Coordinates of C-alpha atoms in Angstrom, one line a residue:
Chain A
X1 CA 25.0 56.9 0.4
X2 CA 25.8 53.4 1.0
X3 CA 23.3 51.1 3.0
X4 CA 26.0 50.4 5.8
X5 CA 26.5 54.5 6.3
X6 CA 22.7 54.7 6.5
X7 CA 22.0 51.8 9.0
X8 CA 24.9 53.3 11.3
X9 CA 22.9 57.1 11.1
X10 CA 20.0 55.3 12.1
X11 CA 21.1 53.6 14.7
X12 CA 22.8 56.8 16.4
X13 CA 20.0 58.1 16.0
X14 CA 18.2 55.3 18.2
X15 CA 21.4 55.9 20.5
X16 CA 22.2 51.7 19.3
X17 CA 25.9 52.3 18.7
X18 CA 28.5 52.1 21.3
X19 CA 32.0 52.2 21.6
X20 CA 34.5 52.7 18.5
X21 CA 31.6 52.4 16.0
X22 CA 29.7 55.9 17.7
X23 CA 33.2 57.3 18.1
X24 CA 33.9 56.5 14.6
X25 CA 30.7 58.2 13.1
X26 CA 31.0 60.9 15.1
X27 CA 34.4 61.5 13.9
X28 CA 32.8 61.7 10.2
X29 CA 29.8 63.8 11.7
X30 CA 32.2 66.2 12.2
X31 CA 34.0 66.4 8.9
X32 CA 31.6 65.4 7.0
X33 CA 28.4 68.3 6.2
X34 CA 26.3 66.1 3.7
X35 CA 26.5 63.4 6.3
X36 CA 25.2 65.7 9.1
X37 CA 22.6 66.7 7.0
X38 CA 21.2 63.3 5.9
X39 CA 21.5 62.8 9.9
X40 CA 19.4 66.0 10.3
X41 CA 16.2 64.7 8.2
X42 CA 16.9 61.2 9.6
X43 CA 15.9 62.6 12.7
X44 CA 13.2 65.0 11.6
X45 CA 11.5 62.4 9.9
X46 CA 11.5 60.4 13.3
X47 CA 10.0 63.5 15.5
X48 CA 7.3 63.4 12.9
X49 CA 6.2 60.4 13.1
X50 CA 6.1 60.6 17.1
X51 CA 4.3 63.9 16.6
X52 CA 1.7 62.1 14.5
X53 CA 1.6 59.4 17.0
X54 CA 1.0 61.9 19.5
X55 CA -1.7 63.9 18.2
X56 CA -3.8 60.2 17.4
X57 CA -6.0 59.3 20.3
X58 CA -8.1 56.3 19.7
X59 CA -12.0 56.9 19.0
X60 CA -14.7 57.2 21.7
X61 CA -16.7 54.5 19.6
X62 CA -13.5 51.8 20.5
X63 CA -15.0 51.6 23.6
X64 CA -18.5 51.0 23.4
X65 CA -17.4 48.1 20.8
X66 CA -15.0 46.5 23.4
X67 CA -17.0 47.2 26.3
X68 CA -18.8 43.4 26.0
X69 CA -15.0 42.1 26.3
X70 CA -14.5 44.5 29.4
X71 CA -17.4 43.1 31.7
X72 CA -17.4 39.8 30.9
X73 CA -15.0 37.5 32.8
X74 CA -11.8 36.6 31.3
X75 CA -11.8 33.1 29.1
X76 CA -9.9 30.0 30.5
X77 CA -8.3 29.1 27.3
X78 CA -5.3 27.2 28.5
X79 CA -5.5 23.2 28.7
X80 CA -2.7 21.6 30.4
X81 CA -0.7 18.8 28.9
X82 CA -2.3 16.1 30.7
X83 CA -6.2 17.1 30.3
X84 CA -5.5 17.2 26.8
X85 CA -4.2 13.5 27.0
X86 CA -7.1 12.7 29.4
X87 CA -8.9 14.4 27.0
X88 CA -7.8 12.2 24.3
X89 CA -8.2 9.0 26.1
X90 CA -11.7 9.5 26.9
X91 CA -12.1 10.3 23.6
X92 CA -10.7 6.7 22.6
X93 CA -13.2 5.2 25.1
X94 CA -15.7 6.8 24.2
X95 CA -15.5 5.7 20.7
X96 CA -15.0 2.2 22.1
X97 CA -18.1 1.9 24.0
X98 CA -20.1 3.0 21.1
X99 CA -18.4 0.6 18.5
X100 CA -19.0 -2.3 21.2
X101 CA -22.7 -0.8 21.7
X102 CA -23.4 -1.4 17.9
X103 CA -21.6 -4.5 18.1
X104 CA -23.9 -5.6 20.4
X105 CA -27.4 -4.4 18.6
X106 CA -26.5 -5.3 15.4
X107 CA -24.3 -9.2 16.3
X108 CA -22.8 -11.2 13.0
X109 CA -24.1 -13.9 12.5
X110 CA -22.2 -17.1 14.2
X111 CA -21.8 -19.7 11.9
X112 CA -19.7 -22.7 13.5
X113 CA -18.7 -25.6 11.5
X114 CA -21.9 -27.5 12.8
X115 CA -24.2 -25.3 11.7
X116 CA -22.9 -24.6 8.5
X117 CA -24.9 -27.4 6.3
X118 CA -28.7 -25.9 7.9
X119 CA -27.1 -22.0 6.9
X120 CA -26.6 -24.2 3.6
X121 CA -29.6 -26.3 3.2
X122 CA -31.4 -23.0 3.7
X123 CA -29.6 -21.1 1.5
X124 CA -29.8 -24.1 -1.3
X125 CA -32.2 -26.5 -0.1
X126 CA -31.7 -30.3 -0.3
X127 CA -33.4 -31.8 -2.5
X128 CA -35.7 -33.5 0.5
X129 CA -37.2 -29.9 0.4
X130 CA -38.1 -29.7 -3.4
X131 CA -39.6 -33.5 -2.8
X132 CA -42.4 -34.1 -0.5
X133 CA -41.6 -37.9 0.6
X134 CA -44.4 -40.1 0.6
X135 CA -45.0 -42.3 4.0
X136 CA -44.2 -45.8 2.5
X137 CA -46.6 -48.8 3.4
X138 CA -46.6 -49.9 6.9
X139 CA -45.9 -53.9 7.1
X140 CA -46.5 -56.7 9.6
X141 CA -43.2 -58.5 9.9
X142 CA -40.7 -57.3 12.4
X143 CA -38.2 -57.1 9.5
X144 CA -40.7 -54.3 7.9
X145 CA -41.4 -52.1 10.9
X146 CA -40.9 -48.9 11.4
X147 CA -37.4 -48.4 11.2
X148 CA -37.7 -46.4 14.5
X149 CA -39.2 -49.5 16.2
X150 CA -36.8 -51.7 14.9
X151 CA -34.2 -49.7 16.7
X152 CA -36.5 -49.5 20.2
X153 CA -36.7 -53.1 19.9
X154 CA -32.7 -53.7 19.1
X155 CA -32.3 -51.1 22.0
X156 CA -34.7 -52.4 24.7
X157 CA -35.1 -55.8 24.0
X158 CA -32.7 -58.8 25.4
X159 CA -29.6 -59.1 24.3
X160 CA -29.0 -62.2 21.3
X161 CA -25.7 -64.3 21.4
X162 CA -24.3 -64.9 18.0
X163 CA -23.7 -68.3 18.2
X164 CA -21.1 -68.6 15.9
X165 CA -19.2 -66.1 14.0
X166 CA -20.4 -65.3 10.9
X167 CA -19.0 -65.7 7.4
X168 CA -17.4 -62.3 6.3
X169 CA -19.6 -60.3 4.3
X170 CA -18.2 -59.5 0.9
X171 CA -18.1 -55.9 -0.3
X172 CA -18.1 -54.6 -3.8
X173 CA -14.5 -54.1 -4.9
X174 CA -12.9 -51.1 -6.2
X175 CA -14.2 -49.2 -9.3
X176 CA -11.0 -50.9 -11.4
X177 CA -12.0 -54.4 -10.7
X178 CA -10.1 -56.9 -12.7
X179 CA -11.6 -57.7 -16.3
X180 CA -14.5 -60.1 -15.5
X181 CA -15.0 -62.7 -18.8
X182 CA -17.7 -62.3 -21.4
X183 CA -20.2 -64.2 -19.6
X184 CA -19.6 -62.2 -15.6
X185 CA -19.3 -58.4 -18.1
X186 CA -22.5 -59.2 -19.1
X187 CA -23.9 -60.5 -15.6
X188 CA -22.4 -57.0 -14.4
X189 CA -23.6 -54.7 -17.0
X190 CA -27.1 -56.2 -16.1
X191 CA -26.3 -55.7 -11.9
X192 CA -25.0 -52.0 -12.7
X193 CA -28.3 -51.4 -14.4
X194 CA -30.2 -52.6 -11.6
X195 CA -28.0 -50.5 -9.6
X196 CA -28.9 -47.7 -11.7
X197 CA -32.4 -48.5 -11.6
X198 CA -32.3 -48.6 -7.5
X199 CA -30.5 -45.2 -7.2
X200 CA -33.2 -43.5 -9.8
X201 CA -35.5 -44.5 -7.3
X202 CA -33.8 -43.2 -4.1
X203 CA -33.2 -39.6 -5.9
X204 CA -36.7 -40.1 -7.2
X205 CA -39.7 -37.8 -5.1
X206 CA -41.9 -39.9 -3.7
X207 CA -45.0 -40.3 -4.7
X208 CA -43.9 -40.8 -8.8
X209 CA -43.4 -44.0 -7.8
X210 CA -43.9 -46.7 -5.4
X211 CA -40.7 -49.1 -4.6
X212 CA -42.0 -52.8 -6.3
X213 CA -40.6 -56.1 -5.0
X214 CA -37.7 -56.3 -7.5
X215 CA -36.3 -53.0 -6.1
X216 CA -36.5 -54.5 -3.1
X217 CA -34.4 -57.4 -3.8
X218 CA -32.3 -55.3 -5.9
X219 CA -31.4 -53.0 -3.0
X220 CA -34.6 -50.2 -3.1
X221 CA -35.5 -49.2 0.2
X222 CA -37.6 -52.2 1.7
X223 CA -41.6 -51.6 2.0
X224 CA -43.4 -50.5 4.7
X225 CA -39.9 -48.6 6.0
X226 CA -40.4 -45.5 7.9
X227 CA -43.2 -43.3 8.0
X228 CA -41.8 -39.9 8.5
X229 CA -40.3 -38.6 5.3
X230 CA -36.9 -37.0 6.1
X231 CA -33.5 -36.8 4.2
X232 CA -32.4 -40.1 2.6
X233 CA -28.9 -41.5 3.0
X234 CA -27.2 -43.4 -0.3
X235 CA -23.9 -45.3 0.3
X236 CA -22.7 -43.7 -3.4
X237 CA -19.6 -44.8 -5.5
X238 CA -17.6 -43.0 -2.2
X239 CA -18.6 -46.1 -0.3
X240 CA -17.7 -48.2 -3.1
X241 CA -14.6 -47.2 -3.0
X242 CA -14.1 -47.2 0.9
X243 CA -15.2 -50.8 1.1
X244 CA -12.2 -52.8 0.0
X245 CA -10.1 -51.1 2.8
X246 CA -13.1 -52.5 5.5
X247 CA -13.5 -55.9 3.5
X248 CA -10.0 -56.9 4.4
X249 CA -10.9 -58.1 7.6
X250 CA -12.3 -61.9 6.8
X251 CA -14.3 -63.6 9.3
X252 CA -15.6 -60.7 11.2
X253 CA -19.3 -60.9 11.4
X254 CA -19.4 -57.3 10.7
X255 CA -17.6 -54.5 8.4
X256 CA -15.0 -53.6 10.6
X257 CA -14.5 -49.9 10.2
X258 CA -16.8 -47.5 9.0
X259 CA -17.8 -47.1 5.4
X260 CA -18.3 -44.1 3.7
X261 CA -22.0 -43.3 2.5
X262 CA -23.0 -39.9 0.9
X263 CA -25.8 -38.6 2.2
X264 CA -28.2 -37.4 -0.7
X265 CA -31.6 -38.6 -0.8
X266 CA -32.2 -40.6 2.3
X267 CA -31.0 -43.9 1.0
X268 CA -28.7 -45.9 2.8
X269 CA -26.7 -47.9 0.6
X270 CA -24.4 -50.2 1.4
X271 CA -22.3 -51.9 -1.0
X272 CA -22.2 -55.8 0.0
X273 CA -21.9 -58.0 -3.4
X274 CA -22.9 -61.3 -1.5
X275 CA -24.6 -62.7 1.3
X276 CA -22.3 -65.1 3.8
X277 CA -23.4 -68.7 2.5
X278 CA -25.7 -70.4 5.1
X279 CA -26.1 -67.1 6.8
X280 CA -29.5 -66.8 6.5
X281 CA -31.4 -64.9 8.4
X282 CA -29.3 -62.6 9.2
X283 CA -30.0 -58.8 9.8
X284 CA -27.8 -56.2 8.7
X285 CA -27.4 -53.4 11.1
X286 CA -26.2 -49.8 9.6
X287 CA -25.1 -47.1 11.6
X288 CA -25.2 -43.4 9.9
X289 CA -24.8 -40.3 12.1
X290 CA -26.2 -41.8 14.6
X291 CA -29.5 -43.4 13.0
X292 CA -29.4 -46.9 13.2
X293 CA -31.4 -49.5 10.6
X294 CA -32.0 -52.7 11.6
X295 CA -32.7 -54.6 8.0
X296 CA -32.8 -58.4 6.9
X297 CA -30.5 -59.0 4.4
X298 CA -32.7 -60.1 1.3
X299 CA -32.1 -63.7 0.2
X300 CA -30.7 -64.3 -3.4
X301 CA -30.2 -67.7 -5.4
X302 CA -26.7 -67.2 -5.3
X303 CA -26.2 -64.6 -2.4
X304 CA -25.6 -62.0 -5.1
X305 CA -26.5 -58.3 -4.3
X306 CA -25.4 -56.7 -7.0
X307 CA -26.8 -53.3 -6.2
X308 CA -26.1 -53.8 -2.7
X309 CA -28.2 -52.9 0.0
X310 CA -30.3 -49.5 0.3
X311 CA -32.8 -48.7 2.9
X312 CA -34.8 -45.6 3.4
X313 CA -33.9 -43.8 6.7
X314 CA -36.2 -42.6 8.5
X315 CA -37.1 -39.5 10.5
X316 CA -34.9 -36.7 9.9
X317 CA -31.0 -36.5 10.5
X318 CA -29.2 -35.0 13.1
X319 CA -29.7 -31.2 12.8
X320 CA -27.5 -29.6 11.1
X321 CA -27.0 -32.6 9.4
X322 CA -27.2 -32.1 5.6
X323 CA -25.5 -33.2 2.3
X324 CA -22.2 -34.7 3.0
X325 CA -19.6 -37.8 3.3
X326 CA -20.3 -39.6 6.8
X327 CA -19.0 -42.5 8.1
X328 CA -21.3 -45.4 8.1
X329 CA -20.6 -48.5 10.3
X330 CA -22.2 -51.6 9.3
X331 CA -22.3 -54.9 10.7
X332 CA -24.2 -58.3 10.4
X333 CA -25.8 -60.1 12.9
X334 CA -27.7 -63.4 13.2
X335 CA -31.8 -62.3 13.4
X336 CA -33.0 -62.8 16.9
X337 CA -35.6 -65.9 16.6
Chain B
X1 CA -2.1 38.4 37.1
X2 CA -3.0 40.8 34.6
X3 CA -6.0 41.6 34.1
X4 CA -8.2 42.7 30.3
X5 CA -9.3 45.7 31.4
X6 CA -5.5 46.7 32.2
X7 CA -4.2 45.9 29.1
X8 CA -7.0 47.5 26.6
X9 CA -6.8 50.9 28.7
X10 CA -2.8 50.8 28.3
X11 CA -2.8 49.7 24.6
X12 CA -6.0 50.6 23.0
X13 CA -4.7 53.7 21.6
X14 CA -1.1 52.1 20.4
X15 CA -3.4 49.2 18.8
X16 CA -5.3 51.2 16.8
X17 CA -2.8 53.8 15.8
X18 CA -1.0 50.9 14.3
X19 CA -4.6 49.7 12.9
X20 CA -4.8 53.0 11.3
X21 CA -1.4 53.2 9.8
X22 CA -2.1 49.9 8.2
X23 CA -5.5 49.7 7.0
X24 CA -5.4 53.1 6.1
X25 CA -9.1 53.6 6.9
X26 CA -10.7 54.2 10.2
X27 CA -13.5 52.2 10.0
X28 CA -11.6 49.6 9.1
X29 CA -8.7 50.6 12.1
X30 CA -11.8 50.5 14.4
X31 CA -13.3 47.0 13.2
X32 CA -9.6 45.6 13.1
X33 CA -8.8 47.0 16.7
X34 CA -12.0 45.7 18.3
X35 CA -11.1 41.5 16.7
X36 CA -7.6 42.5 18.0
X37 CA -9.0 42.6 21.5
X38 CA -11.1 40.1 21.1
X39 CA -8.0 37.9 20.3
X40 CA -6.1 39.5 22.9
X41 CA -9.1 39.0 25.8
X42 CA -9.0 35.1 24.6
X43 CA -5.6 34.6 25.1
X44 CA -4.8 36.1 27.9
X45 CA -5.7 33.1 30.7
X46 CA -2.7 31.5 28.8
X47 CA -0.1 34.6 28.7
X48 CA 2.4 33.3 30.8
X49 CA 4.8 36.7 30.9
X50 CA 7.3 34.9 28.7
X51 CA 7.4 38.2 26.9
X52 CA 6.2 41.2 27.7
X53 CA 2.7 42.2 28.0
X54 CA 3.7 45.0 25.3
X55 CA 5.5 42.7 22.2
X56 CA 2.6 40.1 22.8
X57 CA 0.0 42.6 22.6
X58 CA 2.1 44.2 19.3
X59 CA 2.5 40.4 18.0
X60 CA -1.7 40.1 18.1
X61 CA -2.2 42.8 16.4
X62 CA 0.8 42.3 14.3
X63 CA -0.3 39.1 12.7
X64 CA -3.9 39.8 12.2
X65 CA -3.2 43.0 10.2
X66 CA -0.8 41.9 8.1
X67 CA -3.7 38.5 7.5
X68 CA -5.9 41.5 6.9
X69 CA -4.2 43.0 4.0
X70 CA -3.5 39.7 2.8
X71 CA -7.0 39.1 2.7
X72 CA -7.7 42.2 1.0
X73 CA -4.3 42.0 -1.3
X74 CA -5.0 43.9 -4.6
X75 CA -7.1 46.3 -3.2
X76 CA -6.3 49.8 -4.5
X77 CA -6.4 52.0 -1.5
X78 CA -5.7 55.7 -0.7
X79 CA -5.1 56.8 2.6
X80 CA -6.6 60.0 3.2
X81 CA -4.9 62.9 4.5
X82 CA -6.7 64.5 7.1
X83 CA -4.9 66.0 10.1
X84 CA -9.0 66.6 11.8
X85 CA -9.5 68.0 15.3
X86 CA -6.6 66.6 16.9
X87 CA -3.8 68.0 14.7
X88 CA -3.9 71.8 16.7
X89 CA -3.7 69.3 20.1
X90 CA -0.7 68.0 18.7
X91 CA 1.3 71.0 17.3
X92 CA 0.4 72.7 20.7
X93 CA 2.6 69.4 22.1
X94 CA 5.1 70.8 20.1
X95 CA 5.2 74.3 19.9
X96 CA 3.3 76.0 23.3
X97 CA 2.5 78.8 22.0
X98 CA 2.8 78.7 18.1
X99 CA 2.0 81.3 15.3
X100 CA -0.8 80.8 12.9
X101 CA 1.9 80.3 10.3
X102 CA 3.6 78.0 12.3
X103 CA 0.9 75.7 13.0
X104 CA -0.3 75.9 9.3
X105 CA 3.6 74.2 8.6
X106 CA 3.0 71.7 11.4
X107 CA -0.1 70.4 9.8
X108 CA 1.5 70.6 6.3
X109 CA 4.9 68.8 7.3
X110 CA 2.1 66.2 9.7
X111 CA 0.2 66.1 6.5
X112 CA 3.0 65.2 4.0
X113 CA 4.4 62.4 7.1
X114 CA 1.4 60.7 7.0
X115 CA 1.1 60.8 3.1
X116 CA 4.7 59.3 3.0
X117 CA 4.0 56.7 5.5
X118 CA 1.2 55.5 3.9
X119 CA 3.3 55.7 0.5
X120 CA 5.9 52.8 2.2
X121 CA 5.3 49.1 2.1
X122 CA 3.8 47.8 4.7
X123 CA 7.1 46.1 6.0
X124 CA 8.4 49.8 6.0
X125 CA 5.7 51.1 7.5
X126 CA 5.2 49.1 10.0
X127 CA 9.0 48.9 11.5
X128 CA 8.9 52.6 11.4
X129 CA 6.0 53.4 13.5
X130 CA 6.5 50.8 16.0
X131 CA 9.6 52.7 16.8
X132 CA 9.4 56.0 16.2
X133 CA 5.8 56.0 16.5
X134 CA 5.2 53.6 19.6
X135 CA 9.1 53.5 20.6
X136 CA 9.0 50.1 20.8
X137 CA 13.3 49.4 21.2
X138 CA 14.9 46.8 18.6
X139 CA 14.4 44.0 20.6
X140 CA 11.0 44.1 20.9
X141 CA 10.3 45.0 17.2
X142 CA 12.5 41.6 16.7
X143 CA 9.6 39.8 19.0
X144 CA 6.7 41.6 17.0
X145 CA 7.7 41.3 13.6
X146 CA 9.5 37.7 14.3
X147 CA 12.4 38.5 12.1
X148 CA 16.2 39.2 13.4
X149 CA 17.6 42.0 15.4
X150 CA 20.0 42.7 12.6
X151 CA 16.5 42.5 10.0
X152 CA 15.3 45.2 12.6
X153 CA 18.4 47.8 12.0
X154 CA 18.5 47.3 8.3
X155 CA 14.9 47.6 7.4
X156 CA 14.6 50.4 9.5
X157 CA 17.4 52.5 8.0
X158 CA 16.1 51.9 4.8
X159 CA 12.6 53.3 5.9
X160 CA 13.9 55.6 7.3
X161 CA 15.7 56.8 4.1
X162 CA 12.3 56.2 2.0
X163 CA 10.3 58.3 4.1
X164 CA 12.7 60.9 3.7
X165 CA 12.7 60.8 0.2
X166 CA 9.0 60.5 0.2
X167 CA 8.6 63.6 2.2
X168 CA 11.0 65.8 -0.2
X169 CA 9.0 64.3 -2.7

């Protein structure tokens, strides 16, 4: 019997057909016995499976397992829409809070641009750490005081006129300077070396060494400078090479502009090649990061300074002040009498 | 509102009929009827009468029995034939006043259904009982089983015809 014949006894059976298909199946009920027959144990087959539903009663011991379920009161299991989405939210917030919360125990560090060279100096300390500076010799001349009571004095005492303007001050020149002769390569390989010599001692720890006369007139840091040790500030090849730009301003008593020192050692060092003729005394007056240096310009036969002029500074820079490029503003000024 | 107690007094035998039809095992029926309640008891705050209280209640069970015998796929199992204490309760249903003889048939022809029942699939098995057994209409076996109306007729004209030819042996 074919699958379609089957599913139309079985739904007479259910009493699912209607219309021309019950009519039709009744029509071959009638003429057909093997039909009525299969339709006969269809159907017995179905009132034995209701007579074994019948007879099956659930068990007594059902009960007494579901009885817990039957007392207790029923379970709110249903969450609307928008308590789950408050739900949610607070959830977010929640979260928030405690992120913020451990934010707030546990900060990053803030490191601004200022700060950055003391987060460096004490991460790689300065060389003024590995060297303990030795206090250099306290003098009696005003031009050999403490560089700190040079500065009171500039600050607090009266006010001295320059008279006339001064000479301009003449700068080293750029690294490429034009091809001096025999005699002026060999006058420079001899000023280089004493330059040489004067930066060994401003990178050199104190106490290997104190600074003689020679380095004195050569450019070492003048006796009797500062008592505090602290960082040193060196005018390097950097200020060399900023000091043409500044020197182009003749008959300015000072450097006009700023000139570029490296701060290294503690060593201010600024590049002037000569001394103004008949400028004598005259006090040269450095500015670095705000620590000024009062110093008299040393005299020379011919008002050469090969190696320049370097000065110890005292105290200790600026915080956060540490190994760098700063500006440096220097000018000359007649010595108060 | 419906309440728990209503709906495990009206379906706590039809539950665990169908439990017994396909786990094959009472204590199993009974363990599987009891979780079926539980689930039922938990969702009931959030039956909404969508469907009726009967095809949800079918569609519980439904599901977990069939994950059951997933579960436990592979298992040989042999459901035993015992007609027990009840089977004279029901022939009486059927037959008032029956002869010895007769009632002896009624248990064999009750015995030899439930052997053939139990020899079906379970898809068989299961669209047979909940309409001849339970009398669930097409409809609602459509809801239970979440298959097609058309699925409904189909599968249960062919399980009908296996039964048949499971019972003539």
């Amino acid at each position: 019997m074919d699958e379609a014949t089957l599913e139309l006894l079985s739904r007479y059976l259910d009493d699912d057909l209607v219309g021309v298909e019950r009519s039709a199946l009744e029509e071959r009920l009638s003429s057909d016995p093997r039909l009525r027959d299969r339709l006969g144990d269809l159907r017995r087959g179905r009132e034995a499976v209701a007579a074994l539903a019948a007879r099956e009663r659930h068990p007594a011991a059902l009960d007494a397992l579901v009885e817990p379920l039957r007392r207790a009161p029923a379970e709110r299991m249903v969450v609307r829409p928008v308590f789950r989405w408050l739900a949610a939210a607070a959830s977010v917030a929640a979260a928030a809070l405690l992120a913020l919360q451990l934010v707030r125990q546990h900060p990053q560090p803030t490191v601004t641009v200022r700060a950055l060279p003391v987060a460096r100096s004490v991460a790689q300390p300065s060389p003024g750490h590995y060297y303990q500076l030795k206090p250099l010799p306290r003098g009696k001349d005003a031009d050999q005081a403490p560089i700190g009571a040079a500065d009171r004095l500039l600050r607090d005492g009266p006010a001295t006129p320059v008279p006339e303007p001064l000479p301009p001050l003449e700068v080293m020149g750029p690294l490429e300077e034009p091809k001096p002769s025999s005699a002026a390569a060999s006058r420079l390989r001899q000023e280089e070396a004493v330059s040489d010599s004067a930066a060994s001692v401003a990178v050199a720890p104190a106490g290997e060494r104190e600074p003689s006369s020679d380095e004195v007139v050569e450019g070492a840091p003048a006796a009797g400078v500062g008592e505090t040790p602290g960082k040193r500030l060196e005018v390097a090849k950097a200020g060399r090479q900023a000091a043409p730009a500044q020197a182009a301003a003749p008959g300015s008593p000072s450097l006009p502009g700023v000139l570029v020192v490296h701060l290294t050692t503690g060593v201010v060092r600024v590049p002037i090649a000569r001394l103004p003729p008949g400028a004598s005394p005259v006090d040269l007056r450095i500015e670095v990061h705000g620590e000024r240096i009062t110093r008299a310009l040393p005299s020379a036969p011919d008002g050469r300074l090969p190696g320049g002029i370097a000065t110890a500074l005292a105290g200790t820079p600026a915080p956060g002040v540490g190994d760098g490029t700063y500006a440096a503003r220097v000018e000359a000024a007649p010595r108060p009498q | 509102m419906v309440t728990f107690e209503e709906v495990y007094r009206r379906f706590r035998t039809p539950v665990w009929r169908l439990a017994r039809r396909l786990t094959g095992e009472e204590e199993e029926a009974l363990d599987a009827t009891q979780e079926i309640f539980l689930r039922v008891w938990r969702g009931l705050a959030g039956w909404r009468g969508e469907a009726q209280i009967s095809t949800w209640v079918f569609q519980i069970a439904w599901n977990y029995l069939r994950s059951l015998r997933r579960r436990e796929m592979g298992r040989a199992r042999v459901v035993p034939i015992d007609p027990g204490d009840g089977c004279a309760e029901a022939v009486t249903i059927a037959d008032p006043a029956p002869s010895p003889e007769l009632r002896a048939v009624a248990v064999e022809r009750l015995g030899r259904i439930e052997e053939a029942l139990a020899s079906l699939g379970e898809t068989h098995r299961v669209v047979i009982w909940l309409r001849d057994g339970e009398d669930l209409s097409y409809e609602e076996i459509a809801t239970v089983l979440d298959v097609p109306i058309g699925t409904v007729r189909s599968r249960l004209a062919r399980a009908r015809d296996a039964l048949r030819r499971a019972v003539e042996g």
